[in-house]
Every structure is written in C-alpha cells, then in structure tokens.
mmCIF file of C-alpha atoms in Angstrom:
data_model
loop_
_atom_site.group_PDB
_atom_site.id
_atom_site.type_symbol
_atom_site.label_atom_id
_atom_site.label_comp_id
_atom_site.label_asym_id
_atom_site.label_seq_id
_atom_site.Cartn_x
_atom_site.Cartn_y
_atom_site.Cartn_z
ATOM 1 C CA UNK A 1 0.000 0.000 0.000
ATOM 2 C CA UNK A 2 1.251 3.388 -0.952
ATOM 3 C CA UNK A 3 2.069 5.496 2.148
ATOM 4 C CA UNK A 4 0.731 8.542 0.306
ATOM 5 C CA UNK A 5 -2.635 6.789 -0.124
ATOM 6 C CA UNK A 6 -2.793 5.969 3.581
ATOM 7 C CA UNK A 7 -2.069 9.569 4.521
ATOM 8 C CA UNK A 8 -4.569 10.981 2.001
ATOM 9 C CA UNK A 9 -7.253 8.481 3.039
ATOM 10 C CA UNK A 10 -6.795 9.265 6.729
ATOM 11 C CA UNK A 11 -6.917 13.039 6.135
ATOM 12 C CA UNK A 12 -10.165 12.775 4.199
ATOM 13 C CA UNK A 13 -11.753 10.491 6.772
ATOM 14 C CA UNK A 14 -10.703 12.875 9.544
ATOM 15 C CA UNK A 15 -12.378 15.757 7.673
ATOM 16 C CA UNK A 16 -15.556 13.669 7.283
ATOM 17 C CA UNK A 17 -15.494 12.512 10.910
ATOM 18 C CA UNK A 18 -15.063 16.063 12.221
ATOM 19 C CA UNK A 19 -18.058 17.276 10.210
ATOM 20 C CA UNK A 20 -20.144 14.268 11.219
ATOM 21 C CA UNK A 21 -19.423 14.737 14.920
ATOM 22 C CA UNK A 22 -20.109 18.488 14.697
ATOM 23 C CA UNK A 23 -23.465 17.736 13.087
ATOM 24 C CA UNK A 24 -24.136 15.111 15.762
ATOM 25 C CA UNK A 25 -23.581 17.843 18.338
ATOM 26 C CA UNK A 26 -25.980 20.175 16.518
ATOM 27 C CA UNK A 27 -28.683 17.714 15.462
ATOM 28 C CA UNK A 28 -28.236 14.720 17.728
ATOM 29 C CA UNK A 29 -28.835 11.435 15.979
ATOM 30 C CA UNK A 30 -31.868 12.500 13.971
ATOM 31 C CA UNK A 31 -30.498 10.294 11.167
ATOM 32 C CA UNK A 32 -31.647 7.278 13.216
ATOM 33 C CA UNK A 33 -35.179 7.902 11.914
ATOM 34 C CA UNK A 34 -34.043 7.038 8.375
ATOM 35 C CA UNK A 35 -34.631 3.557 7.042
ATOM 36 C CA UNK A 36 -31.897 2.121 4.809
ATOM 37 C CA UNK A 37 -33.748 2.895 1.555
ATOM 38 C CA UNK A 38 -34.017 6.534 2.660
ATOM 39 C CA UNK A 39 -30.275 6.666 3.304
ATOM 40 C CA UNK A 40 -29.679 5.091 -0.105
ATOM 41 C CA UNK A 41 -31.856 7.790 -1.651
ATOM 42 C CA UNK A 42 -29.909 10.530 0.158
ATOM 43 C CA UNK A 43 -26.671 9.140 -1.286
ATOM 44 C CA UNK A 44 -28.349 8.987 -4.709
ATOM 45 C CA UNK A 45 -29.323 12.668 -4.508
ATOM 46 C CA UNK A 46 -25.724 13.639 -3.746
ATOM 47 C CA UNK A 47 -24.241 11.457 -6.509
ATOM 48 C CA UNK A 48 -26.839 12.613 -9.038
ATOM 49 C CA UNK A 49 -26.033 16.264 -8.273
ATOM 50 C CA UNK A 50 -22.333 15.574 -8.833
ATOM 51 C CA UNK A 51 -23.051 13.886 -12.162
ATOM 52 C CA UNK A 52 -25.394 16.658 -13.259
ATOM 53 C CA UNK A 53 -22.731 19.297 -12.564
ATOM 54 C CA UNK A 54 -20.082 17.196 -14.310
ATOM 55 C CA UNK A 55 -22.268 16.871 -17.406
ATOM 56 C CA UNK A 56 -23.439 20.501 -17.504
ATOM 57 C CA UNK A 57 -20.058 21.974 -16.634
ATOM 58 C CA UNK A 58 -21.743 24.624 -14.488
ATOM 59 C CA UNK A 59 -23.679 24.845 -11.275
ATOM 60 C CA UNK A 60 -26.207 27.350 -9.995
ATOM 61 C CA UNK A 61 -26.022 26.417 -6.309
ATOM 62 C CA UNK A 62 -22.485 27.227 -5.215
ATOM 63 C CA UNK A 63 -22.005 24.319 -2.832
ATOM 64 C CA UNK A 64 -18.723 22.578 -3.641
ATOM 65 C CA UNK A 65 -18.771 19.134 -5.252
ATOM 66 C CA UNK A 66 -16.259 18.003 -2.632
ATOM 67 C CA UNK A 67 -18.925 18.588 0.018
ATOM 68 C CA UNK A 68 -21.204 16.166 -1.835
ATOM 69 C CA UNK A 69 -18.517 13.462 -1.786
ATOM 70 C CA UNK A 70 -18.059 14.102 1.956
ATOM 71 C CA UNK A 71 -21.829 13.692 2.391
ATOM 72 C CA UNK A 72 -21.726 10.403 0.457
ATOM 73 C CA UNK A 73 -19.013 9.146 2.806
ATOM 74 C CA UNK A 74 -20.940 10.167 5.906
ATOM 75 C CA UNK A 75 -24.256 8.763 4.657
ATOM 76 C CA UNK A 76 -22.495 5.468 3.898
ATOM 77 C CA UNK A 77 -21.167 5.413 7.462
ATOM 78 C CA UNK A 78 -24.687 6.141 8.727
ATOM 79 C CA UNK A 79 -26.020 3.221 6.686
ATOM 80 C CA UNK A 80 -23.321 0.907 8.032
ATOM 81 C CA UNK A 81 -24.081 1.989 11.607
ATOM 82 C CA UNK A 82 -27.817 1.484 11.036
ATOM 83 C CA UNK A 83 -27.107 -2.038 9.758
ATOM 84 C CA UNK A 84 -25.363 -2.887 13.058
ATOM 85 C CA UNK A 85 -27.818 -1.304 15.459
ATOM 86 C CA UNK A 86 -30.531 -3.533 16.913
ATOM 87 C CA UNK A 87 -34.103 -2.796 15.860
ATOM 88 C CA UNK A 88 -34.918 -1.535 19.354
ATOM 89 C CA UNK A 89 -31.986 0.891 19.585
ATOM 90 C CA UNK A 90 -33.094 4.336 20.763
ATOM 91 C CA UNK A 91 -33.501 7.213 18.352
ATOM 92 C CA UNK A 92 -31.094 9.362 20.375
ATOM 93 C CA UNK A 93 -27.671 7.828 20.882
ATOM 94 C CA UNK A 94 -24.895 9.059 23.152
ATOM 95 C CA UNK A 95 -22.265 11.120 21.308
ATOM 96 C CA UNK A 96 -19.446 8.903 22.620
ATOM 97 C CA UNK A 97 -21.222 5.806 21.304
ATOM 98 C CA UNK A 98 -21.716 7.459 17.911
ATOM 99 C CA UNK A 99 -18.060 8.510 17.753
ATOM 100 C CA UNK A 100 -16.955 4.948 18.561
ATOM 101 C CA UNK A 101 -19.368 3.433 16.028
ATOM 102 C CA UNK A 102 -18.163 5.870 13.346
ATOM 103 C CA UNK A 103 -14.557 4.961 14.106
ATOM 104 C CA UNK A 104 -15.318 1.228 13.916
ATOM 105 C CA UNK A 105 -17.005 1.529 10.523
ATOM 106 C CA UNK A 106 -14.257 3.636 8.969
ATOM 107 C CA UNK A 107 -11.607 1.293 10.411
ATOM 108 C CA UNK A 108 -13.377 -1.670 8.791
ATOM 109 C CA UNK A 109 -13.557 0.267 5.536
ATOM 110 C CA UNK A 110 -9.900 1.243 5.712
ATOM 111 C CA UNK A 111 -8.894 -2.426 6.037
ATOM 112 C CA UNK A 112 -11.084 -3.282 3.034
ATOM 113 C CA UNK A 113 -9.594 -0.436 1.004
ATOM 114 C CA UNK A 114 -6.034 -1.491 1.700
ATOM 115 C CA UNK A 115 -6.737 -5.125 0.825
ATOM 116 C CA UNK A 116 -8.442 -4.183 -2.441
ATOM 117 C CA UNK A 117 -5.864 -1.521 -3.210
ATOM 118 C CA UNK A 118 -3.128 -4.134 -2.860
ATOM 119 C CA UNK A 119 -4.882 -6.500 -5.259
ATOM 120 C CA UNK A 120 -5.818 -3.828 -7.803
ATOM 121 C CA UNK A 121 -2.526 -1.943 -7.635
ATOM 122 C CA UNK A 122 -4.118 1.466 -7.058
ATOM 123 C CA UNK A 123 -5.841 1.321 -10.448
ATOM 124 C CA UNK A 124 -8.303 3.962 -9.201
ATOM 125 C CA UNK A 125 -5.535 6.569 -9.508
ATOM 126 C CA UNK A 126 -5.849 6.223 -13.299
ATOM 127 C CA UNK A 127 -9.610 6.730 -13.256
ATOM 128 C CA UNK A 128 -11.542 9.866 -14.050
ATOM 129 C CA UNK A 129 -13.611 11.397 -11.263
ATOM 130 C CA UNK A 130 -16.599 11.219 -13.624
ATOM 131 C CA UNK A 131 -16.127 7.440 -13.876
ATOM 132 C CA UNK A 132 -16.013 7.177 -10.105
ATOM 133 C CA UNK A 133 -19.289 9.104 -9.966
ATOM 134 C CA UNK A 134 -20.803 6.650 -12.447
ATOM 135 C CA UNK A 135 -19.609 3.672 -10.372
ATOM 136 C CA UNK A 136 -21.180 5.164 -7.245
ATOM 137 C CA UNK A 137 -24.453 5.627 -9.154
ATOM 138 C CA UNK A 138 -24.276 2.036 -10.430
ATOM 139 C CA UNK A 139 -23.732 0.755 -6.888
ATOM 140 C CA UNK A 140 -26.700 2.839 -5.768
ATOM 141 C CA UNK A 141 -28.906 1.196 -8.388
ATOM 142 C CA UNK A 142 -27.649 -2.207 -7.220
ATOM 143 C CA UNK A 143 -28.381 -1.289 -3.624
ATOM 144 C CA UNK A 144 -31.896 -0.125 -4.512
ATOM 145 C CA UNK A 145 -32.519 -3.415 -6.330
ATOM 146 C CA UNK A 146 -31.296 -5.421 -3.329
ATOM 147 C CA UNK A 147 -33.505 -3.332 -1.048
ATOM 148 C CA UNK A 148 -36.482 -3.898 -3.362
ATOM 149 C CA UNK A 149 -35.744 -7.636 -3.172
ATOM 150 C CA UNK A 150 -35.747 -7.251 0.636
ATOM 151 C CA UNK A 151 -32.214 -8.645 0.711
ATOM 152 C CA UNK A 152 -33.153 -11.932 -0.968
ATOM 153 C CA UNK A 153 -30.392 -12.151 -3.570
ATOM 154 C CA UNK A 154 -28.856 -15.009 -5.510
ATOM 155 C CA UNK A 155 -25.300 -13.814 -6.134
ATOM 156 C CA UNK A 156 -24.894 -10.348 -4.577
ATOM 157 C CA UNK A 157 -22.619 -9.453 -1.696
ATOM 158 C CA UNK A 158 -25.488 -7.421 -0.271
ATOM 159 C CA UNK A 159 -26.046 -3.810 0.659
ATOM 160 C CA UNK A 160 -23.184 -3.586 3.157
ATOM 161 C CA UNK A 161 -20.576 -4.328 0.471
ATOM 162 C CA UNK A 162 -22.105 -1.662 -1.769
ATOM 163 C CA UNK A 163 -22.100 0.977 0.983
ATOM 164 C CA UNK A 164 -18.453 0.145 1.734
ATOM 165 C CA UNK A 165 -17.479 0.409 -1.935
ATOM 166 C CA UNK A 166 -19.335 3.713 -2.368
ATOM 167 C CA UNK A 167 -17.581 5.106 0.698
ATOM 168 C CA UNK A 168 -14.167 4.168 -0.678
ATOM 169 C CA UNK A 169 -14.928 5.445 -4.173
ATOM 170 C CA UNK A 170 -15.996 8.794 -2.692
ATOM 171 C CA UNK A 171 -12.662 8.946 -0.842
ATOM 172 C CA UNK A 172 -10.861 8.158 -4.108
ATOM 173 C CA UNK A 173 -12.719 10.985 -5.830
ATOM 174 C CA UNK A 174 -11.696 13.433 -3.121
ATOM 175 C CA UNK A 175 -8.081 12.286 -3.333
ATOM 176 C CA UNK A 176 -8.086 12.685 -7.111
ATOM 177 C CA UNK A 177 -9.782 16.081 -6.936
ATOM 178 C CA UNK A 178 -7.197 17.237 -4.393
ATOM 179 C CA UNK A 179 -4.352 15.939 -6.541
ATOM 180 C CA UNK A 180 -5.777 17.702 -9.576
ATOM 181 C CA UNK A 181 -6.035 21.000 -7.667
ATOM 182 C CA UNK A 182 -2.438 20.730 -6.440
ATOM 183 C CA UNK A 183 -1.196 20.145 -9.996
ATOM 184 C CA UNK A 184 -2.687 23.425 -11.267
#
C-alpha cells in the first residue's frame, strides 16, 4: 500500500469525521429515523447532483462538489451503523457511542480499502472522477434493487458491500480532486 494513499485516506476520513461529529452535536442522531432505503436515496441525490454538474459543466447552487462526496461518505457510514444497530436501539444515541461506532465503521472500511488496493494496484488513480461518480451511481442502483428484493439475492454481496465500496470510491474521488487541484 502506498504510504501517500494511507495519509490521504486518513486526512479525508478525519475531515468527514469532524463534520459528522459536529453535526451530531448540533442535530443529535436525527439520522436514526431514516430507514436504509431513505439513506440510499440521500446518497443517490448527492451522486446525481455531482453527475449533473459534471455533465453541464456549471452549477447554480455554489455548494462545492467536494462537500457532496463528503456527504456520500458520511451517509455510507450512517447506513453501516444502522445495519449494526438492533431494531430496538433508541432514536437518540450518546455522542461517545456514535463517535466509537463511526470509528469502527471507517476502520473496517480502511482495512477493506487497503486489501483491495493491494490487489488492484491502485488502479483507481488512473480513473476519471466522472467514472467514479458513475460507479457510485451504479452501486446505488444495485443497492436499490437489493432493497427492493428485501435482501433476498442469488449472487450479490449485499447492501453492506455496496455501501463500503461507495464510501471508498468517494474517498478516491476526493483524493483525485485534491491531486488535480495541487497540480494546477
């Protein structure tokens, strides 16, 4: 694994975590009310906005695309936390519990990233950000299909694998966008 990738990944996750915990302070855990399909739809909205801006080349709402990728990461973490919580978990969770759960999910994702990155040889570094956006949208459509099938699949890894992949692809996009900005 490239040391640069580890450093870039950790910096992006720290940025996402800081925002997530600040919002947890402000809003509590209101996200607990969301069912998984609603979280999937929130991720879809963010990815669709990114694609729309990429295709049009302009945007009317001046919210940075990077913020949308950060939102995708944090919604994926929310989905992963929701998958682990028991059905009777309270709506309001303690901030320390949420911080620990966030850390556990991103640690699991980091391990997955490094294993896949080893096998694929950092091929994502040669990808276009627009292709990464398309892959996230494809994984969203897969996730919606799995949700519509109520998890009864024949060959799929399931929704968790898709959330984990979308999280990592959003990190890749942020790394590539940062690298592109530094080169100019």
